[in-house]
Amino acid sequence: MDSFKYQIKKSADRAQFEADKLRRLQKVRAEADQVKREIKHETVALGQKALEIARAGAALPPVLQQIVDKVYSLEAGSKSLRDQMEAIRAEVWVPPAPPPPPLAATP
């Protein structure tokens, strides 16, 4: 009987251990995800600041200037696509002309 009680206690202890382990893992994962979001936010802010500096006419190191040039190129492409979308939206359907009346038969 003691062996049965031991097995029950052991199983309960194991379940408690696994539940605690999962809870701690989820907590740390949530913290890690929050840090990732903050890193992404700060990286975007850094990029925006670099673009502001470049647009103000300041010289950038070549590696940053290449990235800025790529962003400028992407912005130009984006504008072109937006212009195409506006042109498509402005299109108006024109119904086809009605068919000509049938020719009278000649005797």
JSON list of C-alpha atoms in Angstrom, two decimals, residues 5-103:
[
{"chain": "A", "resi": 5, "resn": "LYS", "atom": "CA", "xyz": [0.77, 6.05, -2.09]},
{"chain": "A", "resi": 6, "resn": "TYR", "atom": "CA", "xyz": [4.35, 6.70, -3.18]},
{"chain": "A", "resi": 7, "resn": "GLN", "atom": "CA", "xyz": [3.39, 6.34, -6.86]},
{"chain": "A", "resi": 8, "resn": "ILE", "atom": "CA", "xyz": [0.42, 8.72, -6.41]},
{"chain": "A", "resi": 9, "resn": "LYS", "atom": "CA", "xyz": [2.60, 11.29, -4.61]},
{"chain": "A", "resi": 10, "resn": "LYS", "atom": "CA", "xyz": [5.33, 10.91, -7.20]},
{"chain": "A", "resi": 11, "resn": "SER", "atom": "CA", "xyz": [2.83, 11.47, -10.04]},
{"chain": "A", "resi": 12, "resn": "ALA", "atom": "CA", "xyz": [1.34, 14.51, -8.29]},
{"chain": "A", "resi": 13, "resn": "ASP", "atom": "CA", "xyz": [4.81, 15.94, -7.65]},
{"chain": "A", "resi": 14, "resn": "ARG", "atom": "CA", "xyz": [5.74, 15.40, -11.30]},
{"chain": "A", "resi": 15, "resn": "ALA", "atom": "CA", "xyz": [2.54, 17.10, -12.51]},
{"chain": "A", "resi": 16, "resn": "GLN", "atom": "CA", "xyz": [3.19, 20.04, -10.20]},
{"chain": "A", "resi": 17, "resn": "PHE", "atom": "CA", "xyz": [6.80, 20.26, -11.41]},
{"chain": "A", "resi": 18, "resn": "GLU", "atom": "CA", "xyz": [5.75, 20.20, -15.08]},
{"chain": "A", "resi": 19, "resn": "ALA", "atom": "CA", "xyz": [3.02, 22.80, -14.50]},
{"chain": "A", "resi": 20, "resn": "ASP", "atom": "CA", "xyz": [5.48, 25.10, -12.71]},
{"chain": "A", "resi": 21, "resn": "LYS", "atom": "CA", "xyz": [8.06, 24.56, -15.44]},
{"chain": "A", "resi": 22, "resn": "LEU", "atom": "CA", "xyz": [5.51, 25.45, -18.13]},
{"chain": "A", "resi": 23, "resn": "ARG", "atom": "CA", "xyz": [4.36, 28.56, -16.22]},
{"chain": "A", "resi": 24, "resn": "ARG", "atom": "CA", "xyz": [7.96, 29.78, -15.83]},
{"chain": "A", "resi": 25, "resn": "LEU", "atom": "CA", "xyz": [8.71, 29.03, -19.48]},
{"chain": "A", "resi": 26, "resn": "GLN", "atom": "CA", "xyz": [5.66, 30.99, -20.64]},
{"chain": "A", "resi": 27, "resn": "LYS", "atom": "CA", "xyz": [6.60, 33.93, -18.42]},
{"chain": "A", "resi": 28, "resn": "VAL", "atom": "CA", "xyz": [10.15, 34.07, -19.76]},
{"chain": "A", "resi": 29, "resn": "ARG", "atom": "CA", "xyz": [8.89, 33.63, -23.35]},
{"chain": "A", "resi": 30, "resn": "ALA", "atom": "CA", "xyz": [6.50, 36.57, -22.87]},
{"chain": "A", "resi": 31, "resn": "GLU", "atom": "CA", "xyz": [9.36, 38.70, -21.53]},
{"chain": "A", "resi": 32, "resn": "ALA", "atom": "CA", "xyz": [11.58, 37.68, -24.46]},
{"chain": "A", "resi": 33, "resn": "ASP", "atom": "CA", "xyz": [8.80, 38.55, -26.92]},
{"chain": "A", "resi": 34, "resn": "GLN", "atom": "CA", "xyz": [8.41, 41.96, -25.28]},
{"chain": "A", "resi": 35, "resn": "VAL", "atom": "CA", "xyz": [12.16, 42.58, -25.59]},
{"chain": "A", "resi": 36, "resn": "LYS", "atom": "CA", "xyz": [12.00, 41.59, -29.28]},
{"chain": "A", "resi": 37, "resn": "ARG", "atom": "CA", "xyz": [9.17, 44.09, -29.83]},
{"chain": "A", "resi": 38, "resn": "GLU", "atom": "CA", "xyz": [11.17, 46.82, -28.09]},
{"chain": "A", "resi": 39, "resn": "ILE", "atom": "CA", "xyz": [14.27, 46.01, -30.17]},
{"chain": "A", "resi": 40, "resn": "LYS", "atom": "CA", "xyz": [12.21, 46.19, -33.36]},
{"chain": "A", "resi": 41, "resn": "HIS", "atom": "CA", "xyz": [10.66, 49.49, -32.27]},
{"chain": "A", "resi": 42, "resn": "GLU", "atom": "CA", "xyz": [14.05, 51.02, -31.45]},
{"chain": "A", "resi": 43, "resn": "THR", "atom": "CA", "xyz": [15.57, 49.71, -34.69]},
{"chain": "A", "resi": 44, "resn": "VAL", "atom": "CA", "xyz": [12.78, 51.37, -36.66]},
{"chain": "A", "resi": 45, "resn": "ALA", "atom": "CA", "xyz": [13.33, 54.59, -34.71]},
{"chain": "A", "resi": 46, "resn": "LEU", "atom": "CA", "xyz": [17.04, 54.40, -35.49]},
{"chain": "A", "resi": 47, "resn": "GLY", "atom": "CA", "xyz": [16.33, 53.95, -39.19]},
{"chain": "A", "resi": 48, "resn": "GLN", "atom": "CA", "xyz": [13.88, 56.83, -39.21]},
{"chain": "A", "resi": 49, "resn": "LYS", "atom": "CA", "xyz": [16.45, 59.06, -37.51]},
{"chain": "A", "resi": 50, "resn": "ALA", "atom": "CA", "xyz": [19.09, 58.07, -40.09]},
{"chain": "A", "resi": 51, "resn": "LEU", "atom": "CA", "xyz": [16.64, 58.98, -42.88]},
{"chain": "A", "resi": 52, "resn": "GLU", "atom": "CA", "xyz": [15.93, 62.33, -41.21]},
{"chain": "A", "resi": 53, "resn": "ILE", "atom": "CA", "xyz": [19.65, 63.04, -41.04]},
{"chain": "A", "resi": 54, "resn": "ALA", "atom": "CA", "xyz": [20.12, 62.05, -44.69]},
{"chain": "A", "resi": 55, "resn": "ARG", "atom": "CA", "xyz": [17.16, 64.15, -45.81]},
{"chain": "A", "resi": 56, "resn": "ALA", "atom": "CA", "xyz": [18.66, 67.11, -43.93]},
{"chain": "A", "resi": 57, "resn": "GLY", "atom": "CA", "xyz": [21.66, 66.77, -46.23]},
{"chain": "A", "resi": 58, "resn": "ALA", "atom": "CA", "xyz": [24.16, 65.38, -43.75]},
{"chain": "A", "resi": 59, "resn": "ALA", "atom": "CA", "xyz": [26.81, 63.00, -45.03]},
{"chain": "A", "resi": 60, "resn": "LEU", "atom": "CA", "xyz": [26.41, 59.42, -43.87]},
{"chain": "A", "resi": 61, "resn": "PRO", "atom": "CA", "xyz": [28.91, 56.58, -43.77]},
{"chain": "A", "resi": 62, "resn": "PRO", "atom": "CA", "xyz": [28.80, 54.64, -47.06]},
{"chain": "A", "resi": 63, "resn": "VAL", "atom": "CA", "xyz": [27.11, 51.60, -45.53]},
{"chain": "A", "resi": 64, "resn": "LEU", "atom": "CA", "xyz": [24.26, 53.78, -44.20]},
{"chain": "A", "resi": 65, "resn": "GLN", "atom": "CA", "xyz": [24.06, 55.77, -47.42]},
{"chain": "A", "resi": 66, "resn": "GLN", "atom": "CA", "xyz": [23.52, 52.52, -49.35]},
{"chain": "A", "resi": 67, "resn": "ILE", "atom": "CA", "xyz": [20.58, 51.69, -47.10]},
{"chain": "A", "resi": 68, "resn": "VAL", "atom": "CA", "xyz": [19.19, 55.21, -47.43]},
{"chain": "A", "resi": 69, "resn": "ASP", "atom": "CA", "xyz": [19.51, 54.99, -51.22]},
{"chain": "A", "resi": 70, "resn": "LYS", "atom": "CA", "xyz": [17.63, 51.68, -51.16]},
{"chain": "A", "resi": 71, "resn": "VAL", "atom": "CA", "xyz": [14.87, 53.26, -49.05]},
{"chain": "A", "resi": 72, "resn": "TYR", "atom": "CA", "xyz": [14.66, 56.18, -51.50]},
{"chain": "A", "resi": 73, "resn": "SER", "atom": "CA", "xyz": [14.35, 53.70, -54.36]},
{"chain": "A", "resi": 74, "resn": "LEU", "atom": "CA", "xyz": [11.63, 51.75, -52.55]},
{"chain": "A", "resi": 75, "resn": "GLU", "atom": "CA", "xyz": [9.76, 54.99, -51.77]},
{"chain": "A", "resi": 76, "resn": "ALA", "atom": "CA", "xyz": [9.87, 55.97, -55.46]},
{"chain": "A", "resi": 77, "resn": "GLY", "atom": "CA", "xyz": [8.58, 52.54, -56.45]},
{"chain": "A", "resi": 78, "resn": "SER", "atom": "CA", "xyz": [5.85, 52.78, -53.86]},
{"chain": "A", "resi": 79, "resn": "LYS", "atom": "CA", "xyz": [4.78, 56.18, -55.18]},
{"chain": "A", "resi": 80, "resn": "SER", "atom": "CA", "xyz": [4.69, 54.81, -58.71]},
{"chain": "A", "resi": 81, "resn": "LEU", "atom": "CA", "xyz": [2.47, 51.93, -57.58]},
{"chain": "A", "resi": 82, "resn": "ARG", "atom": "CA", "xyz": [0.14, 54.30, -55.70]},
{"chain": "A", "resi": 83, "resn": "ASP", "atom": "CA", "xyz": [-0.10, 56.46, -58.84]},
{"chain": "A", "resi": 84, "resn": "GLN", "atom": "CA", "xyz": [-1.01, 53.37, -60.88]},
{"chain": "A", "resi": 85, "resn": "MET", "atom": "CA", "xyz": [-3.68, 52.45, -58.33]},
{"chain": "A", "resi": 86, "resn": "GLU", "atom": "CA", "xyz": [-5.18, 55.95, -58.54]},
{"chain": "A", "resi": 87, "resn": "ALA", "atom": "CA", "xyz": [-5.19, 55.77, -62.34]},
{"chain": "A", "resi": 88, "resn": "ILE", "atom": "CA", "xyz": [-6.98, 52.42, -62.22]},
{"chain": "A", "resi": 89, "resn": "ARG", "atom": "CA", "xyz": [-9.52, 53.78, -59.71]},
{"chain": "A", "resi": 90, "resn": "ALA", "atom": "CA", "xyz": [-10.18, 56.75, -62.02]},
{"chain": "A", "resi": 91, "resn": "GLU", "atom": "CA", "xyz": [-10.99, 54.53, -64.99]},
{"chain": "A", "resi": 92, "resn": "VAL", "atom": "CA", "xyz": [-14.61, 54.71, -66.11]},
{"chain": "A", "resi": 93, "resn": "TRP", "atom": "CA", "xyz": [-16.46, 51.98, -67.91]},
{"chain": "A", "resi": 94, "resn": "VAL", "atom": "CA", "xyz": [-17.64, 52.98, -71.35]},
{"chain": "A", "resi": 95, "resn": "PRO", "atom": "CA", "xyz": [-20.38, 50.80, -72.78]},
{"chain": "A", "resi": 96, "resn": "PRO", "atom": "CA", "xyz": [-19.82, 49.58, -76.31]},
{"chain": "A", "resi": 97, "resn": "ALA", "atom": "CA", "xyz": [-21.62, 51.35, -79.14]},
{"chain": "A", "resi": 98, "resn": "PRO", "atom": "CA", "xyz": [-24.92, 49.74, -80.13]},
{"chain": "A", "resi": 99, "resn": "PRO", "atom": "CA", "xyz": [-24.80, 47.60, -83.23]},
{"chain": "A", "resi": 100, "resn": "PRO", "atom": "CA", "xyz": [-25.81, 49.30, -86.49]},
{"chain": "A", "resi": 101, "resn": "PRO", "atom": "CA", "xyz": [-29.35, 48.69, -87.70]},
{"chain": "A", "resi": 102, "resn": "PRO", "atom": "CA", "xyz": [-29.75, 45.84, -90.17]},
{"chain": "A", "resi": 103, "resn": "LEU", "atom": "CA", "xyz": [-29.44, 46.77, -93.84]}
]
